[in-house]
mmCIF file of C-alpha atoms in Angstrom:
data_model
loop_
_atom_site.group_PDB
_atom_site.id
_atom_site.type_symbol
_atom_site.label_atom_id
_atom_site.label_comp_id
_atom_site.label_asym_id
_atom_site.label_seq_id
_atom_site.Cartn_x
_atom_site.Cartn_y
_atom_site.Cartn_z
ATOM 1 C CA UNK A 256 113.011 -126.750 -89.743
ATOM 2 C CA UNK A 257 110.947 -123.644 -88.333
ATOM 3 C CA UNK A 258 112.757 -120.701 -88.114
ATOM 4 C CA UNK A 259 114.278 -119.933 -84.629
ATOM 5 C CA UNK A 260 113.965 -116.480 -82.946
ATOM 6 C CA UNK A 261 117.680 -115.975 -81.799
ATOM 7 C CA UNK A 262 116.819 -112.322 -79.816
ATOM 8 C CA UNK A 263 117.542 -112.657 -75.836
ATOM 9 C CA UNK A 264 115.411 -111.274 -73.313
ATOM 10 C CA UNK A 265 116.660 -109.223 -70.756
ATOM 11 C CA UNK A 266 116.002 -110.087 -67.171
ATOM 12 C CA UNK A 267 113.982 -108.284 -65.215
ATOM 13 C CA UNK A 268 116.694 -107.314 -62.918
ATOM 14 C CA UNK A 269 119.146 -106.228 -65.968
ATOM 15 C CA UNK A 270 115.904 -104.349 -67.347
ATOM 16 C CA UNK A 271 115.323 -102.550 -64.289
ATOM 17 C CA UNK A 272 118.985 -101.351 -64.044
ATOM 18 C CA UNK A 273 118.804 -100.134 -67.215
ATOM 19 C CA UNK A 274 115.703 -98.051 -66.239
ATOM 20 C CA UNK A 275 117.187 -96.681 -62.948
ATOM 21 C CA UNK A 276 120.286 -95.585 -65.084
ATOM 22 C CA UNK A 277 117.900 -93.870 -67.706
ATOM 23 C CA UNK A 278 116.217 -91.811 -65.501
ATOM 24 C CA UNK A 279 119.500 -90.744 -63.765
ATOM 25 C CA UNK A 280 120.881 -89.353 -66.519
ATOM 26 C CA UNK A 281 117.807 -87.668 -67.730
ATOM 27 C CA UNK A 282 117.553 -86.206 -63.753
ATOM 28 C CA UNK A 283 118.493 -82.527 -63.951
ATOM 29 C CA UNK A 284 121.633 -81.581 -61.929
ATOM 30 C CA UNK A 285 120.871 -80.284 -58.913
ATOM 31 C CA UNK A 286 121.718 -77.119 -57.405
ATOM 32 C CA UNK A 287 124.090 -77.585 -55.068
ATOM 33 C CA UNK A 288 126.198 -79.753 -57.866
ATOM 34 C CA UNK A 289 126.035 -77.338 -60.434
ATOM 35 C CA UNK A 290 127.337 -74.762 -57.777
ATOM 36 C CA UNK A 291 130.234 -77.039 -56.865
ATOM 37 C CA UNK A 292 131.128 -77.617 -60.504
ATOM 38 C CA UNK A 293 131.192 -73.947 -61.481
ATOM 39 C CA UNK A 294 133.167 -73.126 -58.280
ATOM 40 C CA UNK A 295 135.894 -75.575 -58.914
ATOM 41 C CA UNK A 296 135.615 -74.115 -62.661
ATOM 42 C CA UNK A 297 136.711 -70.857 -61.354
ATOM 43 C CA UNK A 298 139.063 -71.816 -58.290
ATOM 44 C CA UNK A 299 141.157 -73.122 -61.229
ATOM 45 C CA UNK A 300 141.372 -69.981 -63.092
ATOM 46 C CA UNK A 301 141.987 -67.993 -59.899
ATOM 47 C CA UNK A 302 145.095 -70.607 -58.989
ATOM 48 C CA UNK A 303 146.531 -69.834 -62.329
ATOM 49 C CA UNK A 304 146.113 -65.945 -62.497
ATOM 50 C CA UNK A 305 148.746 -64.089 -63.398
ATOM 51 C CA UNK A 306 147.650 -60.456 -63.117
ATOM 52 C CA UNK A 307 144.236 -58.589 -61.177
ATOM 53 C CA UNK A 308 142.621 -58.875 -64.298
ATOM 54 C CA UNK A 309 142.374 -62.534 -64.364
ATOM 55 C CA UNK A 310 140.251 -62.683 -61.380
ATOM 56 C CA UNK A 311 137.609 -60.430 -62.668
ATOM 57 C CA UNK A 312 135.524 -62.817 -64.448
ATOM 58 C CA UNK A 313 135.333 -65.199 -61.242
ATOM 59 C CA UNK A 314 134.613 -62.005 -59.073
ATOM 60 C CA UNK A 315 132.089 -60.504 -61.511
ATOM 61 C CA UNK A 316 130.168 -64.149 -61.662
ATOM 62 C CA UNK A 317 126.713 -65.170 -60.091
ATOM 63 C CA UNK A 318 128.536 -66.815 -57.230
ATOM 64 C CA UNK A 319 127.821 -66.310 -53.657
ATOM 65 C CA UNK A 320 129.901 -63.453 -51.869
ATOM 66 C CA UNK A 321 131.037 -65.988 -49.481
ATOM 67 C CA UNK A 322 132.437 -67.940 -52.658
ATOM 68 C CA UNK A 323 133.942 -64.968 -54.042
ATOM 69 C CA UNK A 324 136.173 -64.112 -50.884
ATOM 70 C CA UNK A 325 137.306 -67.534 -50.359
ATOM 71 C CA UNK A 326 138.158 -66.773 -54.386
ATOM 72 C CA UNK A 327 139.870 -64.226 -53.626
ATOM 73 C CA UNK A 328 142.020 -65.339 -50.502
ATOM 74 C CA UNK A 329 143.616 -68.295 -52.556
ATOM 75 C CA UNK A 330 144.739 -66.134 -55.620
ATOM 76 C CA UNK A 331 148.354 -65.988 -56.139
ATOM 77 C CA UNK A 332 150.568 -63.204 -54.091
ATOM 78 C CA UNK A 333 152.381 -62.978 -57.604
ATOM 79 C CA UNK A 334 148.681 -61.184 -58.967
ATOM 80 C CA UNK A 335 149.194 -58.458 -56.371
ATOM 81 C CA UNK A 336 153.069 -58.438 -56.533
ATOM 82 C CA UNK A 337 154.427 -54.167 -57.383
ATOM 83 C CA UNK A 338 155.549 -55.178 -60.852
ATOM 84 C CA UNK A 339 155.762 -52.521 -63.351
ATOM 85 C CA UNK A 340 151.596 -51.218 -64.417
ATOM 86 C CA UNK A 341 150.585 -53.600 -61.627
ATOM 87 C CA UNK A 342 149.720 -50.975 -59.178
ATOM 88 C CA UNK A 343 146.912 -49.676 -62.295
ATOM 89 C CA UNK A 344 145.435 -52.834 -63.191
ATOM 90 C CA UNK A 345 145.010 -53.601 -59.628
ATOM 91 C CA UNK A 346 143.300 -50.090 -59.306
ATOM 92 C CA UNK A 347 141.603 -51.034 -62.634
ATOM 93 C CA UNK A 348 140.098 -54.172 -60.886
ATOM 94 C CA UNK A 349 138.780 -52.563 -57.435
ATOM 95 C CA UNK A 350 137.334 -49.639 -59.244
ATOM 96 C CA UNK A 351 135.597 -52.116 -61.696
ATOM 97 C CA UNK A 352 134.052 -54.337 -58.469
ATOM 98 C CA UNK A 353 133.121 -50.639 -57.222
ATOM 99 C CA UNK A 354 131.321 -49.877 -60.236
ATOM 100 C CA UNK A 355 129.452 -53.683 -59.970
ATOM 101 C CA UNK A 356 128.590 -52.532 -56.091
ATOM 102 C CA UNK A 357 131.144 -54.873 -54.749
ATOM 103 C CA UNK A 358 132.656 -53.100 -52.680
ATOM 104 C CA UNK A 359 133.683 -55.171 -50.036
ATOM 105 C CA UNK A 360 135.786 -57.174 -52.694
ATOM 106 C CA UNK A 361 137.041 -53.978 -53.857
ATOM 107 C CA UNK A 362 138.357 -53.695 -50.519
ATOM 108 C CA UNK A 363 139.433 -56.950 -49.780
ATOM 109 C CA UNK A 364 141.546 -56.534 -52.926
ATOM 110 C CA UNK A 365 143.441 -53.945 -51.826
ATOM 111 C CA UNK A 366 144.034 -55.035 -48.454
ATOM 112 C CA UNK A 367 145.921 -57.896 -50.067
ATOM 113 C CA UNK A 368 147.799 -55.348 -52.375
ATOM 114 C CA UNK A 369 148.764 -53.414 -49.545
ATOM 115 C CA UNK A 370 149.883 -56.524 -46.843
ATOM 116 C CA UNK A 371 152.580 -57.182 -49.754
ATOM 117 C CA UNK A 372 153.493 -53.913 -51.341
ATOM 118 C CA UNK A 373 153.365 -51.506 -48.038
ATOM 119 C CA UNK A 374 155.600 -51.236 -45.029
ATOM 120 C CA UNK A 375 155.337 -53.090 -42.246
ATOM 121 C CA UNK A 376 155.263 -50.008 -40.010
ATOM 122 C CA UNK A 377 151.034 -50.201 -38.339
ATOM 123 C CA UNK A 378 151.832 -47.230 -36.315
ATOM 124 C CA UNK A 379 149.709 -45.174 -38.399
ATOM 125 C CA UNK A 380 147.140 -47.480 -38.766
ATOM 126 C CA UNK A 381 146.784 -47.927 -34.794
ATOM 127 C CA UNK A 382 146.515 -44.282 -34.664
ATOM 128 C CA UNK A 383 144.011 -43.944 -36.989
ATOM 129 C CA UNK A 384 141.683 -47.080 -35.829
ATOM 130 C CA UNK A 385 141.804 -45.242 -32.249
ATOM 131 C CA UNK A 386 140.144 -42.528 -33.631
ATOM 132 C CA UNK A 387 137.645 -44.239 -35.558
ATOM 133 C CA UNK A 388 136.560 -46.376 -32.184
ATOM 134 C CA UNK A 389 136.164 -42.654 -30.322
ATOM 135 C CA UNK A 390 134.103 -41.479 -32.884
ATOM 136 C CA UNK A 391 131.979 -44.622 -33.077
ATOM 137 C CA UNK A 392 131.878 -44.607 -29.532
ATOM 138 C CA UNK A 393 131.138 -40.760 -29.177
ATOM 139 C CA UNK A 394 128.343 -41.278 -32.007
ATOM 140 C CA UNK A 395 126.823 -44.211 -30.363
ATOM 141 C CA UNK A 396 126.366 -42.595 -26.791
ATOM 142 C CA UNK A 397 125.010 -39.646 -28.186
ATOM 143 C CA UNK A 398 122.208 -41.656 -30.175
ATOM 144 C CA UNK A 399 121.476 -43.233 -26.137
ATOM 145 C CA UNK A 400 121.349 -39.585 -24.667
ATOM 146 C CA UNK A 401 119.008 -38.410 -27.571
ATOM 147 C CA UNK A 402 116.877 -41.161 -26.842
ATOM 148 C CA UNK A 403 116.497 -40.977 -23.184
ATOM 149 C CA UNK A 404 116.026 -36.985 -23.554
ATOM 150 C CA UNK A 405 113.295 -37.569 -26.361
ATOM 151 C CA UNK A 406 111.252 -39.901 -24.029
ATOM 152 C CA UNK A 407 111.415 -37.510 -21.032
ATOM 153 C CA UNK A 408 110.371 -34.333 -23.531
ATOM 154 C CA UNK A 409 107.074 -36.416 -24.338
ATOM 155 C CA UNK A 410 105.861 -36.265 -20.764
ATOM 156 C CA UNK A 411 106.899 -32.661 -20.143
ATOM 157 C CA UNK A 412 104.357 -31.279 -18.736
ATOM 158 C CA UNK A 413 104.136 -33.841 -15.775
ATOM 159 C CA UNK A 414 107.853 -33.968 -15.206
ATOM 160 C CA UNK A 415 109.089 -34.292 -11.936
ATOM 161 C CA UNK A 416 112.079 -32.045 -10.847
ATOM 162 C CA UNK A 417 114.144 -35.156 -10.936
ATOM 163 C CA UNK A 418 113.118 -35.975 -14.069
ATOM 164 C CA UNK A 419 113.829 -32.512 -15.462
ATOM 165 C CA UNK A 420 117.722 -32.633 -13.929
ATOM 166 C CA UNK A 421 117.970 -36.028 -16.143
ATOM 167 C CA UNK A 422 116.693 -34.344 -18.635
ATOM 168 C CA UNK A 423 118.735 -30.995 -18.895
ATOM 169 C CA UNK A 424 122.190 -33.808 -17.900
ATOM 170 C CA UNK A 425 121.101 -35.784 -21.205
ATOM 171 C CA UNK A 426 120.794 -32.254 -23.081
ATOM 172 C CA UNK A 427 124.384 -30.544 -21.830
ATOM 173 C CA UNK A 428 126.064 -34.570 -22.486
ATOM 174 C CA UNK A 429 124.730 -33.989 -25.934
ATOM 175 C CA UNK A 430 126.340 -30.931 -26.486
ATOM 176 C CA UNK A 431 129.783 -32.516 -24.589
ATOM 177 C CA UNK A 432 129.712 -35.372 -27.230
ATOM 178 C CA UNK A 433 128.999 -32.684 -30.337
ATOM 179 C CA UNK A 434 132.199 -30.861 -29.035
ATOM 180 C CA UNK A 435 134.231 -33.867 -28.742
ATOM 181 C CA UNK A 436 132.843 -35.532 -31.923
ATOM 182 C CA UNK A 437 134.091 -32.387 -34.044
ATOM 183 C CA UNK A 438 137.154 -32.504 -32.118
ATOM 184 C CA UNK A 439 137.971 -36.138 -32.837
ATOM 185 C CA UNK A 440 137.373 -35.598 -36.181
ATOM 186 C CA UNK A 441 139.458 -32.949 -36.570
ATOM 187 C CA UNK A 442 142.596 -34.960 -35.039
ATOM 188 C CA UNK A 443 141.512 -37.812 -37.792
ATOM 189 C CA UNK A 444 141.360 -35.766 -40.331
ATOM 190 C CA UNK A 445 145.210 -34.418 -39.794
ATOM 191 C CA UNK A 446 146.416 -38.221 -39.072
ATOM 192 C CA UNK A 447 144.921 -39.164 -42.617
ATOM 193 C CA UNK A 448 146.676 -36.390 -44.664
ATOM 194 C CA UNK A 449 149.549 -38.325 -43.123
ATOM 195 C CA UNK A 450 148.751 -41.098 -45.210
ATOM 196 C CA UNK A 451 151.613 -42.296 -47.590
ATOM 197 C CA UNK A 452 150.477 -45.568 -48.434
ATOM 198 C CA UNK A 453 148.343 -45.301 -51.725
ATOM 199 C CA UNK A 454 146.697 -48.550 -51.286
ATOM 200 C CA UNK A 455 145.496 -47.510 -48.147
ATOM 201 C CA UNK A 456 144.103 -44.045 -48.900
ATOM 202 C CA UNK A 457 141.810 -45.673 -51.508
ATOM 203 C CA UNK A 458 140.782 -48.154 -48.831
ATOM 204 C CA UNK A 459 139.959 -45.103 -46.596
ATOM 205 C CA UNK A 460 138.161 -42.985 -49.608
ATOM 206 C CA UNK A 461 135.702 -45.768 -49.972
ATOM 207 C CA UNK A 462 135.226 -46.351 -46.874
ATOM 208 C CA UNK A 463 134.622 -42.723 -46.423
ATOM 209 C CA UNK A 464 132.194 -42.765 -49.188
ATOM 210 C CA UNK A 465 129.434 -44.281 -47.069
ATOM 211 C CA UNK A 466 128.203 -41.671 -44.810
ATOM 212 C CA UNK A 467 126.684 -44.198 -42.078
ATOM 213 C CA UNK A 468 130.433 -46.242 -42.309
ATOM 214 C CA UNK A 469 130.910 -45.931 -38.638
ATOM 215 C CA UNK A 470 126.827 -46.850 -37.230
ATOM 216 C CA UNK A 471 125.276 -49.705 -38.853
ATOM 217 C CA UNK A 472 121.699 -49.826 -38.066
ATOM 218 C CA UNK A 473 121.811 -52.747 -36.419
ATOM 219 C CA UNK A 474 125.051 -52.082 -34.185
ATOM 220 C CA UNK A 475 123.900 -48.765 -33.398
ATOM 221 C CA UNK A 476 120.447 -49.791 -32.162
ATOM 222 C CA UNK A 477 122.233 -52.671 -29.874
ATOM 223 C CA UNK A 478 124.696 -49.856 -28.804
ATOM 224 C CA UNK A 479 122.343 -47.648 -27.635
ATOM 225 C CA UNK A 480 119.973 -50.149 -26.328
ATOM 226 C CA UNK A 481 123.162 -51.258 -23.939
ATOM 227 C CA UNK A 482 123.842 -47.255 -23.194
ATOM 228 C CA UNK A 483 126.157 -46.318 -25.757
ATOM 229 C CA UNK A 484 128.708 -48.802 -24.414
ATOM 230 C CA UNK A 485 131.474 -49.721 -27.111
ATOM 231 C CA UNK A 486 130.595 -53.608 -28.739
ATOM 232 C CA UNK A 487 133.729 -55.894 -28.504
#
């Protein structure tokens, strides 16, 4: 008897299945899966962190700042917990996102420190944020008035008497808000020497370390645009 070739053939179905499944797996994972993979990676380690410095590597990663604060609301209260050298490694861990130019997690860090180590007395606080809306307020209106005086002090020569009365108005309003900026500030700066909460004065240094902390560009601008009115 001739010999008898026992191999199968595939169908052409089975063979295109197989081909499908090939190029599937040799299909490079895409972004948005890799993203998801690595973020469930490090919502894991976050869940099971047992002091600050366990969320450093998630915080310090190439994930999205978005990512990272949703990170950092679902880590334990026990990492922030007062417990013995707590209160340094916490420090240790917002001066280390400072140094990375993250500040806003540095910040968001100790806000959580503080909601469950401080008082509960926001009478302070209150005080303080009144203040800080005068001054924005003061700063903001004074940016309108130096605006409307500049455009009159390009015509000046033609100005009508009117004109000139608006004018000299936007100039003595200036001075008005200089006076009551200074004054503000002075009032804020006693109310934050009353400050016992150490948590909170380090939020307040680095707020304080910006010097345009209380005008954005963009707020300003839509401030003054608006007439210096206060945004809500």
């Amino acid at each position: 008897m001739g010999s008898r070739n026992t191999s199968m053939k595939l169908p052409s179905s089975a063979k295109s299945d197989n081909s499908r499944a090939t190029q599937l797996q040799q299909r490079p994972p895409t972004y948005e899966g890799s993203t998801q993979n690595v973020m469930e990676k490090y919502k894991k380690q976050v869940q099971q962190a047992k002091t600050p410095e366990d969320l450093l590597g998630p915080l310090l990663s190439g994930m999205s700042i978005y990512e990272k604060r949703k990170l950092l609301e679902d880590a334990p209260d026990a990492v922030f917990k007062k417990d013995r050298d707590s209160t340094q490694i916490t420090l240790n861990l917002e001066t280390q996102l400072e140094d990375a130019n993250y500040d806003e997690l540095a910040q968001r860090v100790v806000y959580r420190y503080h909601l469950l180590n401080a008082g509960y007395n926001r009478d302070w606080f209150k005080e303080f944020i009144k203040l800080d809306v005068t001054i924005r307020w003061i700063v903001q209106r004074r940016t309108w008035c130096e605006q409307k005086a500049k455009a009159l002090q390009i015509r000046q020569r033609d100005m009508s008497s009117p004109d000139l009365s608006r004018l000299q108005a936007y100039e003595e309003q200036i001075k008005s808000l200089n006076s009551r900026y200074w004054d503000t500030h002075r009032k804020q700066w006693v109310e934050s020497e009353k400050l016992w909460s150490l948590s909170g004065r380090r939020a307040l240094i680095r707020q304080r370390k910006h010097t345009d902390w209380y005008l954005s560009g963009v707020r300003g601008e839509d401030c003054a645009k608006r007439g210096g009115l206060l945004w809500t």
